[in-house]
CSV table of C-alpha atoms in Angstrom, one decimal:
chain,number,residue,atom,x,y,z
A,1,MET,CA,-13.4,8.8,-3.2
A,2,SER,CA,-11.3,5.7,-1.7
A,3,GLY,CA,-10.3,5.2,1.8
A,4,SER,CA,-7.1,6.8,0.9
A,5,CYS,CA,-6.5,10.8,0.7
A,6,LEU,CA,-4.3,13.5,0.8
A,7,VAL,CA,-4.7,15.7,4.5
A,8,TYR,CA,-3.1,19.1,4.9
A,9,LEU,CA,-1.9,20.0,8.4
A,10,VAL,CA,-2.0,23.7,9.2
A,11,ASP,CA,-0.3,24.3,12.6
A,12,ASP,CA,2.7,26.6,13.6
A,13,ASP,CA,3.8,24.5,16.4
A,14,ALA,CA,6.8,21.6,14.7
A,15,ASP,CA,6.4,19.6,17.8
A,16,TYR,CA,2.5,18.8,17.2
A,17,GLN,CA,3.3,18.5,13.6
A,18,TYR,CA,5.5,15.7,14.2
A,19,LEU,CA,3.1,14.3,16.5
A,20,VAL,CA,0.1,14.1,14.3
A,21,GLY,CA,2.2,13.1,11.6
A,22,GLN,CA,3.5,10.2,13.6
A,23,VAL,CA,0.2,9.4,14.7
A,24,PHE,CA,-0.8,9.5,10.5
A,25,ASN,CA,2.5,7.2,9.6
A,26,ILE,CA,1.4,4.9,12.2
A,27,PHE,CA,-2.7,4.8,12.4
A,28,LEU,CA,-3.3,6.1,9.1
A,29,PRO,CA,-0.7,4.9,6.5
A,30,GLN,CA,-2.9,4.8,4.1
A,31,HIS,CA,-3.4,9.0,3.8
A,32,ARG,CA,-0.5,11.2,2.9
A,33,ILE,CA,0.3,14.5,4.6
A,34,ARG,CA,1.3,17.5,3.4
A,35,PHE,CA,2.7,20.0,6.6
A,36,PHE,CA,2.1,24.0,6.5
A,37,ALA,CA,3.6,26.2,9.0
A,38,ASN,CA,0.7,28.4,8.8
A,39,GLY,CA,-2.1,29.9,7.2
A,40,ALA,CA,-0.3,32.1,4.9
A,41,ASP,CA,2.0,29.4,3.5
A,42,LEU,CA,-1.3,27.6,3.0
A,43,VAL,CA,-2.8,30.1,1.0
A,44,ASN,CA,0.0,30.8,-0.9
A,45,ALA,CA,0.0,26.9,-1.9
A,46,ILE,CA,-3.5,27.6,-3.0
A,47,HIS,CA,-2.9,30.2,-4.9
A,48,SER,CA,0.3,28.7,-7.0
A,49,THR,CA,-2.3,25.3,-7.3
A,50,SER,CA,-4.6,25.1,-10.3
A,51,PRO,CA,-8.2,24.9,-8.8
A,52,THR,CA,-8.7,21.8,-11.7
A,53,ALA,CA,-5.6,20.3,-10.0
A,54,THR,CA,-5.8,16.5,-9.6
A,55,GLU,CA,-5.1,16.3,-6.1
A,56,LEU,CA,-6.2,18.6,-3.9
A,57,PRO,CA,-6.6,17.5,-0.4
A,58,ALA,CA,-9.8,16.1,0.8
A,59,ALA,CA,-9.1,17.3,4.3
A,60,ILE,CA,-7.2,20.5,5.9
A,61,LEU,CA,-6.4,20.2,9.8
A,62,LEU,CA,-6.5,23.7,10.3
A,63,ASP,CA,-5.0,25.2,13.7
A,64,VAL,CA,-7.0,28.3,15.1
A,65,ASP,CA,-4.2,30.3,17.1
A,66,MET,CA,-1.2,31.1,14.7
A,67,PRO,CA,0.7,34.0,13.7
A,68,HIS,CA,0.6,35.7,10.1
A,69,MET,CA,-3.3,34.4,9.6
A,70,ASP,CA,-4.7,33.0,12.5
A,71,GLY,CA,-7.3,29.5,11.6
A,72,PHE,CA,-10.4,31.9,11.0
A,73,GLN,CA,-8.8,34.3,8.3
A,74,THR,CA,-7.4,31.0,6.4
A,75,LEU,CA,-10.6,29.4,6.4
A,76,ALA,CA,-12.4,32.4,4.8
A,77,ALA,CA,-9.7,32.6,2.6
A,78,ILE,CA,-9.7,28.6,1.6
A,79,LYS,CA,-13.8,29.3,0.9
A,80,GLN,CA,-13.1,32.0,-1.8
A,81,GLN,CA,-11.0,30.0,-3.6
A,82,PRO,CA,-12.5,28.4,-6.8
A,83,GLY,CA,-12.3,24.5,-6.5
A,84,TRP,CA,-11.5,24.9,-2.7
A,85,GLN,CA,-14.9,25.7,-1.5
A,86,GLN,CA,-15.7,21.6,-1.0
A,87,ILE,CA,-13.0,21.3,0.9
A,88,ASN,CA,-13.4,19.4,4.4
A,89,VAL,CA,-11.9,21.9,6.8
A,90,ILE,CA,-11.8,20.4,10.6
A,91,MET,CA,-10.4,23.3,13.0
A,92,MET,CA,-8.4,22.6,15.9
A,93,THR,CA,-7.7,24.3,19.4
A,94,ASN,CA,-6.6,24.0,23.0
A,95,ARG,CA,-9.5,26.7,23.6
A,96,ASP,CA,-12.9,25.5,24.3
A,97,GLN,CA,-14.8,28.4,24.2
A,98,ALA,CA,-18.2,28.9,22.4
A,99,GLU,CA,-17.4,31.3,20.1
A,100,TYR,CA,-14.2,29.6,18.7
A,101,ARG,CA,-17.1,26.6,17.7
A,102,GLU,CA,-19.4,29.3,16.2
A,103,GLU,CA,-17.2,30.6,14.3
A,104,SER,CA,-16.0,27.8,13.1
A,105,GLU,CA,-19.3,26.7,12.0
A,106,ARG,CA,-20.2,30.1,10.5
A,107,LEU,CA,-17.1,30.2,8.2
A,108,GLY,CA,-18.0,26.8,7.1
A,109,ALA,CA,-16.0,24.3,8.8
A,110,PHE,CA,-16.6,20.4,8.7
A,111,ALA,CA,-15.6,19.8,12.4
A,112,PHE,CA,-13.9,21.6,15.1
A,113,LEU,CA,-11.7,19.3,17.5
A,114,LEU,CA,-10.1,20.3,21.0
A,115,LYS,CA,-6.2,19.5,20.8
A,116,PRO,CA,-4.6,17.7,21.4
A,117,ILE,CA,-6.5,15.7,19.3
A,118,SER,CA,-7.5,11.7,19.7
A,119,LEU,CA,-6.6,8.8,17.9
A,120,PRO,CA,-10.4,7.9,17.7
A,121,GLU,CA,-11.1,11.2,17.0
A,122,ILE,CA,-9.0,11.4,14.0
A,123,GLN,CA,-9.5,8.0,12.4
A,124,LYS,CA,-13.6,9.0,13.0
A,125,GLU,CA,-13.1,12.0,10.7
A,126,MET,CA,-10.7,10.5,8.3
A,127,THR,CA,-13.5,7.6,7.6
A,128,GLN,CA,-16.0,10.0,7.4
A,129,ILE,CA,-14.1,12.2,4.5
A,130,CYS,CA,-11.6,9.9,3.2
A,131,GLU,CA,-14.5,7.1,2.7
A,132,THR,CA,-17.8,8.2,2.7
A,133,GLY,CA,-16.7,11.5,1.1
A,134,GLY,CA,-17.6,14.2,4.0
A,135,ASN,CA,-19.0,17.1,3.5
A,136,PHE,CA,-21.2,16.5,6.4
A,137,PRO,CA,-20.6,18.0,9.6
A,138,GLY,CA,-18.7,15.4,12.4
Protein backbone atom coordinates (compact mmCIF):
# COMPACT_ATOMS: atom_id res chain seq x y z
CA MET A 1 0.00 0.00 0.00
CA SER A 2 1.39 3.43 -0.84
CA GLY A 3 1.36 6.53 1.33
CA SER A 4 -2.02 7.55 -0.09
CA CYS A 5 -5.24 5.79 0.77
CA LEU A 6 -9.00 6.00 0.96
CA VAL A 7 -10.48 6.54 4.43
CA TYR A 8 -14.12 6.28 5.47
CA LEU A 9 -15.38 8.44 8.34
CA VAL A 10 -18.58 7.24 10.00
CA ASP A 11 -19.98 9.79 12.45
CA ASP A 12 -23.45 11.21 13.00
CA ASP A 13 -22.09 14.64 14.00
CA ALA A 14 -21.89 16.77 10.86
CA ASP A 15 -19.68 19.34 12.61
CA TYR A 16 -17.21 16.64 13.60
CA GLN A 17 -17.24 15.28 10.04
CA TYR A 18 -16.42 18.77 8.80
CA LEU A 19 -13.55 19.21 11.28
CA VAL A 20 -12.00 15.83 10.49
CA GLY A 21 -12.43 16.56 6.78
CA GLN A 22 -10.55 19.83 7.22
CA VAL A 23 -7.75 18.06 9.11
CA PHE A 24 -7.40 15.65 6.19
CA ASN A 25 -7.61 18.42 3.56
CA ILE A 26 -4.96 20.57 5.25
CA PHE A 27 -2.62 18.15 7.01
CA LEU A 28 -3.19 14.83 5.25
CA PRO A 29 -4.06 15.88 1.68
CA GLN A 30 -2.61 12.72 0.16
CA HIS A 31 -5.54 10.74 1.57
CA ARG A 32 -9.10 10.74 0.27
CA ILE A 33 -12.00 10.68 2.69
CA ARG A 34 -15.61 9.54 2.25
CA PHE A 35 -18.27 10.38 4.83
CA PHE A 36 -21.16 8.33 6.24
CA ALA A 37 -23.74 9.70 8.69
CA ASN A 38 -24.19 6.44 10.59
CA GLY A 39 -23.33 2.76 10.68
CA ALA A 40 -26.43 1.73 8.74
CA ASP A 41 -25.39 3.97 5.82
CA LEU A 42 -21.94 2.36 5.79
CA VAL A 43 -23.30 -1.19 5.95
CA ASN A 44 -25.69 -0.41 3.07
CA ALA A 45 -22.75 0.91 1.03
CA ILE A 46 -20.73 -2.22 1.84
CA HIS A 47 -23.58 -4.44 0.64
CA SER A 48 -23.62 -2.58 -2.68
CA THR A 49 -19.83 -2.86 -3.14
CA SER A 50 -18.22 -5.93 -4.66
CA PRO A 51 -15.76 -7.61 -2.28
CA THR A 52 -13.34 -7.67 -5.20
CA ALA A 53 -13.67 -3.94 -5.76
CA THR A 54 -10.32 -2.42 -6.60
CA GLU A 55 -10.80 0.38 -4.13
CA LEU A 56 -11.86 -0.61 -0.66
CA PRO A 57 -10.92 1.78 2.13
CA ALA A 58 -7.62 1.26 3.90
CA ALA A 59 -9.18 2.54 7.11
CA ILE A 60 -12.54 3.32 8.65
CA LEU A 61 -12.79 5.94 11.39
CA LEU A 62 -15.88 4.77 13.28
CA ASP A 63 -17.74 6.65 16.00
CA VAL A 64 -19.05 4.43 18.79
CA ASP A 65 -22.13 6.46 19.76
CA MET A 66 -24.50 6.77 16.80
CA PRO A 67 -28.21 6.32 16.15
CA HIS A 68 -29.65 3.47 14.03
CA MET A 69 -26.57 1.27 14.48
CA ASP A 70 -23.85 1.99 17.01
CA GLY A 71 -20.15 1.63 16.29
CA PHE A 72 -19.87 -1.81 17.88
CA GLN A 73 -22.76 -3.17 15.80
CA THR A 74 -21.23 -1.57 12.72
CA LEU A 75 -17.78 -3.03 13.44
CA ALA A 76 -19.29 -6.50 13.89
CA ALA A 77 -21.14 -6.13 10.57
CA ILE A 78 -17.97 -4.97 8.77
CA LYS A 79 -15.99 -7.95 10.04
CA GLN A 80 -18.69 -10.34 8.71
CA GLN A 81 -18.49 -9.02 5.15
CA PRO A 82 -16.36 -10.97 2.66
CA GLY A 83 -13.36 -8.90 1.61
CA TRP A 84 -13.80 -6.39 4.45
CA GLN A 85 -12.33 -8.34 7.37
CA GLN A 86 -8.85 -6.89 6.85
CA ILE A 87 -10.01 -3.27 6.75
CA ASN A 88 -8.39 -1.32 9.60
CA VAL A 89 -11.18 0.09 11.79
CA ILE A 90 -10.32 2.86 14.24
CA MET A 91 -12.98 3.29 16.90
CA MET A 92 -13.60 6.82 18.21
CA THR A 93 -15.56 8.00 21.23
CA ASN A 94 -15.56 10.72 23.85
CA ARG A 95 -16.14 8.09 26.55
CA ASP A 96 -12.92 6.87 28.14
CA GLN A 97 -14.34 3.65 29.54
CA ALA A 98 -12.47 0.37 29.82
CA GLU A 99 -15.45 -1.62 28.55
CA TYR A 100 -15.49 0.44 25.32
CA ARG A 101 -11.81 -0.30 24.72
CA GLU A 102 -12.29 -3.99 25.56
CA GLU A 103 -15.30 -4.37 23.26
CA SER A 104 -13.44 -2.62 20.43
CA GLU A 105 -10.51 -4.99 20.84
CA ARG A 106 -12.76 -8.05 21.09
CA LEU A 107 -14.50 -7.12 17.84
CA GLY A 108 -11.20 -6.64 16.01
CA ALA A 109 -10.67 -2.88 15.93
CA PHE A 110 -7.25 -1.70 14.79
CA ALA A 111 -7.15 1.17 17.31
CA PHE A 112 -9.26 3.06 19.83
CA LEU A 113 -9.02 6.86 19.98
CA LEU A 114 -10.65 9.38 22.27
CA LYS A 115 -12.50 12.28 20.66
CA PRO A 116 -11.59 14.84 19.76
CA ILE A 117 -8.78 13.01 18.02
CA SER A 118 -5.53 14.94 17.85
CA LEU A 119 -3.53 15.61 14.72
CA PRO A 120 -0.51 13.59 15.96
CA GLU A 121 -2.79 10.62 16.75
CA ILE A 122 -4.47 10.55 13.38
CA GLN A 123 -1.17 11.14 11.54
CA LYS A 124 0.38 8.19 13.42
CA GLU A 125 -2.52 5.87 12.61
CA MET A 126 -2.70 6.92 8.94
CA THR A 127 1.07 6.46 8.54
CA GLN A 128 0.88 3.05 10.15
CA ILE A 129 -2.01 1.97 7.95
CA CYS A 130 -1.26 3.66 4.64
CA GLU A 131 2.52 3.45 4.52
CA THR A 132 3.21 0.17 6.29
CA GLY A 133 0.03 -1.69 5.45
CA GLY A 134 -1.42 -1.57 8.97
CA ASN A 135 -3.15 -4.66 10.29
CA PHE A 136 -1.47 -4.51 13.66
CA PRO A 137 -2.78 -2.60 16.67
CA GLY A 138 -1.63 0.99 17.09
